[in-house]
Tab-separated table of C-alpha atoms in Angstrom:
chain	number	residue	atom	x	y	z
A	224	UNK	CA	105.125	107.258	94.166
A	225	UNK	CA	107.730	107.503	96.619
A	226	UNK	CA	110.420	110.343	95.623
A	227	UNK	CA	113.916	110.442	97.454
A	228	UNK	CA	116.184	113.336	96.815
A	229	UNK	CA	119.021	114.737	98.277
A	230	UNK	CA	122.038	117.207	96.872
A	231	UNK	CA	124.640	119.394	98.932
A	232	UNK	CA	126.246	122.926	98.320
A	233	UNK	CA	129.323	124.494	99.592
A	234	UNK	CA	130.877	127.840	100.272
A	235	UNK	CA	133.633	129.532	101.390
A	236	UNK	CA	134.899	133.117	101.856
A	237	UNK	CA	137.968	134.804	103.088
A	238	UNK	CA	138.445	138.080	104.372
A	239	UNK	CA	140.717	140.589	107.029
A	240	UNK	CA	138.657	142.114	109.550
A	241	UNK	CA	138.679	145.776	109.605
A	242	UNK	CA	136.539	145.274	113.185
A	243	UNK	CA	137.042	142.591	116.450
A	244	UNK	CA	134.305	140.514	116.093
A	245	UNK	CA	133.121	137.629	118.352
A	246	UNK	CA	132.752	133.529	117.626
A	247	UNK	CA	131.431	131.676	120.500
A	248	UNK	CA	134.390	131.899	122.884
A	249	UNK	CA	136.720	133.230	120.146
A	250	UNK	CA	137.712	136.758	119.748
A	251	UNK	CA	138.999	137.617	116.338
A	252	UNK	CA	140.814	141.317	116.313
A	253	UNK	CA	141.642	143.403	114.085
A	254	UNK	CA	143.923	142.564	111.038
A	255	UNK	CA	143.441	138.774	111.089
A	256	UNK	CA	142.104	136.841	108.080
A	257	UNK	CA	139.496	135.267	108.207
A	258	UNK	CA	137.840	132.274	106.320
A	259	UNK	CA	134.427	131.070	106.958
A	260	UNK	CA	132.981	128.106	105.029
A	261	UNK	CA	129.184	126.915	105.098
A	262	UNK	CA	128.124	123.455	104.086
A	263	UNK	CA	124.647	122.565	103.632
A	264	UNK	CA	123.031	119.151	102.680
A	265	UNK	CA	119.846	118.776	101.835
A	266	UNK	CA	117.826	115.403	101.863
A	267	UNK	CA	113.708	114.796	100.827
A	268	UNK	CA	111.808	111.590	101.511
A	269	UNK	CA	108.500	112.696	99.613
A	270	UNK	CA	104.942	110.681	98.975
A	271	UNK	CA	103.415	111.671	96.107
A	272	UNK	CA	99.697	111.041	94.714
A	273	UNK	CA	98.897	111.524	91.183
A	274	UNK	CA	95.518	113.081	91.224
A	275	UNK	CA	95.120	114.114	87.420
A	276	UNK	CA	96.569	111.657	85.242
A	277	UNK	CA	96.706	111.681	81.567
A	278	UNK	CA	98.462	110.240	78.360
A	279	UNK	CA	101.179	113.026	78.507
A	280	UNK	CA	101.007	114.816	81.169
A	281	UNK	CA	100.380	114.467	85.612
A	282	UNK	CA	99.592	116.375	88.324
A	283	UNK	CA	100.677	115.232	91.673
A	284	UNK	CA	100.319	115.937	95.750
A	285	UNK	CA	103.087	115.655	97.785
A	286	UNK	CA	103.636	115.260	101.857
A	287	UNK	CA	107.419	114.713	102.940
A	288	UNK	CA	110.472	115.449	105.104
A	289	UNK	CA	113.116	117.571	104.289
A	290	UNK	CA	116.184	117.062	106.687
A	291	UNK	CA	118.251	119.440	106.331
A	292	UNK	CA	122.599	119.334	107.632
A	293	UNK	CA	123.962	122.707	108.223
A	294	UNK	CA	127.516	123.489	108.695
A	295	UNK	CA	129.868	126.362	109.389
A	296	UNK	CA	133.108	127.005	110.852
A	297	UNK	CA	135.424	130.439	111.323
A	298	UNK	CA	139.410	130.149	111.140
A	299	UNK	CA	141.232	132.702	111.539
A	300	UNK	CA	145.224	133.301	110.870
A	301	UNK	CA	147.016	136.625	111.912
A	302	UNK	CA	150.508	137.959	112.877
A	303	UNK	CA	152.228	138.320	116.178
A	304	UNK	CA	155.537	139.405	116.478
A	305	UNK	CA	156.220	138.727	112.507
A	306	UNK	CA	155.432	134.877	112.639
A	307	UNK	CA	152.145	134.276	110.907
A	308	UNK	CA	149.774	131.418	112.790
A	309	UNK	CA	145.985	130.676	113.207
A	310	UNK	CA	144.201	132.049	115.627
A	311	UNK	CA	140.974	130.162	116.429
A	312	UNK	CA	138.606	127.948	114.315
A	313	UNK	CA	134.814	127.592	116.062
A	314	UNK	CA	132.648	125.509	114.060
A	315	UNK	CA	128.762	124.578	114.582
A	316	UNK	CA	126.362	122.383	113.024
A	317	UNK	CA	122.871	121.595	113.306
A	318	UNK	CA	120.207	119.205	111.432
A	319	UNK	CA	116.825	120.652	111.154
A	320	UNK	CA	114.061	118.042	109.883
A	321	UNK	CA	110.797	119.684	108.733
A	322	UNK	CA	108.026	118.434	106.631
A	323	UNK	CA	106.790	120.130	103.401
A	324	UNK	CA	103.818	119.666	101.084
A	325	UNK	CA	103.677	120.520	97.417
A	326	UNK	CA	102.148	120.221	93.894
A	327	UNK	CA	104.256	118.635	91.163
A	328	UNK	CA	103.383	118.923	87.565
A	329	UNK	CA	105.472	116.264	84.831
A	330	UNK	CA	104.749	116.830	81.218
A	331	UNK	CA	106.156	114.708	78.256
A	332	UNK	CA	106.711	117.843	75.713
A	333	UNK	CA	108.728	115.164	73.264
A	334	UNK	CA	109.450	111.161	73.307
A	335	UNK	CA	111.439	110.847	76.358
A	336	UNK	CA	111.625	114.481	76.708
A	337	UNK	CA	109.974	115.841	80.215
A	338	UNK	CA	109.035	119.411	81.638
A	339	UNK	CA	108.535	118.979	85.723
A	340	UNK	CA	107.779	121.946	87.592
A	341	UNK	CA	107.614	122.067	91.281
A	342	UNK	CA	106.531	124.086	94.376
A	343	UNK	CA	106.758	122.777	98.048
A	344	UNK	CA	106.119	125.018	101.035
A	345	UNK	CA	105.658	124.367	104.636
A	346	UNK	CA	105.244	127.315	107.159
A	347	UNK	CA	105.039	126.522	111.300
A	348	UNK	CA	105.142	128.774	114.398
A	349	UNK	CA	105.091	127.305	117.997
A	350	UNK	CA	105.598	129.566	121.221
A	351	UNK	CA	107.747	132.288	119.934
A	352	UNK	CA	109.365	130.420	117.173
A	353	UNK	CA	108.325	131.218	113.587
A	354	UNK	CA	109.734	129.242	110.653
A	355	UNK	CA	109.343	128.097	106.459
A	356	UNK	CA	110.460	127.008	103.893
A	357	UNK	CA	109.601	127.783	100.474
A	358	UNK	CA	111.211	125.117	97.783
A	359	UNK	CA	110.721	126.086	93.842
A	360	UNK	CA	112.483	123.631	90.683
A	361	UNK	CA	111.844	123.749	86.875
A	362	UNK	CA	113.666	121.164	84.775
A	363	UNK	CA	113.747	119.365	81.351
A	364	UNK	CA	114.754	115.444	81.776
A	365	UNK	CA	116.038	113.301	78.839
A	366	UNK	CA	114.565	109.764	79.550
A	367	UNK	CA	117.904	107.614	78.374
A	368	UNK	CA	116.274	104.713	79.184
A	369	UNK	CA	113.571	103.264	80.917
A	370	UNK	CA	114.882	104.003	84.455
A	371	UNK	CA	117.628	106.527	83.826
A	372	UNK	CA	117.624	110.287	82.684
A	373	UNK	CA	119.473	113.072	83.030
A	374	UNK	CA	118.035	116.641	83.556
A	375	UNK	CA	118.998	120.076	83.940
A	376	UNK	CA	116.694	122.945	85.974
A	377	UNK	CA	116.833	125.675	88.284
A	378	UNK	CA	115.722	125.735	91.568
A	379	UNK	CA	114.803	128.193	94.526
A	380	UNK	CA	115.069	127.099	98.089
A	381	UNK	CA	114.824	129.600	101.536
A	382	UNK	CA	114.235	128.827	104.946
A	383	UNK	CA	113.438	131.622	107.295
A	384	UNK	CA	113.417	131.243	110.637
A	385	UNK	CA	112.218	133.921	113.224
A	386	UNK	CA	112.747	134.119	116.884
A	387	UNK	CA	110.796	136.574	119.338
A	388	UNK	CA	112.723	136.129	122.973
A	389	UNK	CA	114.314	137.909	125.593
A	390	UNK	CA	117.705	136.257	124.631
A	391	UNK	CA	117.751	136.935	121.026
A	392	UNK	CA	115.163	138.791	118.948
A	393	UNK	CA	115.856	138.265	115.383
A	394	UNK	CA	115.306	136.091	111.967
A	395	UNK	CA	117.552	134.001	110.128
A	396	UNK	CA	116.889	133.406	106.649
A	397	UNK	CA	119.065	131.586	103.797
A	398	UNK	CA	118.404	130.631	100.584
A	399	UNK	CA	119.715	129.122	97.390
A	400	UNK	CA	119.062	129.678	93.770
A	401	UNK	CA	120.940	128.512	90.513
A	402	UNK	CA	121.079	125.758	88.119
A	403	UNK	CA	121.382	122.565	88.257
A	404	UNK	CA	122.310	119.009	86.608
A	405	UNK	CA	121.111	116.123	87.688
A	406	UNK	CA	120.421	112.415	87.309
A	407	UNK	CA	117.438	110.556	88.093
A	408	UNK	CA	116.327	106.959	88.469
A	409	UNK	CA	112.633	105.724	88.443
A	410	UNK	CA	111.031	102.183	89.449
């Protein structure tokens, strides 16, 4: 089977600095409200081998690519000499494609009813650059037709990614976890 996913998440925070803090080239003082917003889109182009097979239930391999699309951007609005503007907005993005390998289990538990459980996990370090991701989901689908079903789950997802260099010494890890609704289509 060939398996394509992809959903995307958004978030956004405001707040007043009670610090100066630094963006890039931006300085943000004291007093000014912030608001910072992170976008992240996820996509999955999986291969998957059905090793155990039986009348209700399979067990599955997977190899893939998950591409992930990270965004964030920083604006800030303060007041100088009682008129209220923004400040600065500094923004960044990155794409980060990275394969994964997992085990996939699908059970029919009713007719048209179906349990799938999920774990993928792919860990790499090269030179002084450590990273993985660890990607957990648990879901019942309602088959409404042949090719068409509609689910609800919860999944788990974290990258971590650790640098060891004389620039910057340090590990960056985010993560996701919470329900979710879905729809799926088979062929």
């Amino acid at each position: 089977k060939v398996r394509a996913m992809a959903f995307s998440i958004s978030q956004s925070n405001t707040r007043t600095l009670d610090r100066e803090i630094t963006v890039g080239d931006t300085v943000y003082p004291v007093n000014v409200e912030v608001t910072a917003k992170n976008s992240t889109t996820v996509y999955e182009l999986a291969y998957e081998y059905s090793f155990l097979r039986r009348e209700n239930y399979e067990i599955t391999a997977s190899a893939g690519l998950h591409a992930i699309d990270f965004s964030f951007s920083l604006r800030g609005t303060g007041t100088v000499n009682g008129q209220t503007g923004q400040a600065s907005t500094e923004t960044a993005s990155v794409t980060a494609p990275l394969p994964v390998f997992g085990l996939r289990g699908l059970w029919e538990i009713a007719p048209n009813w179906y349990l799938d459980v999920q774990a993928q996990y792919f860990a790499l370090k090269i030179d002084n650059i450590d990273g993985k991701i660890t990607d957990l989901r648990a879901g019942v689908t309602y088959m409404i037709g042949r090719h068409w079903g509609l689910g609800a789950g919860y999944n788990r997802f974290v990258t971590t990614v650790g640098v060891d260099k004389n620039a910057f010494d340090g590990e960056l890890k985010w993560n996701y976890s919470g329900a979710q609704v879905f729809v799926t289509a088979s062929f």
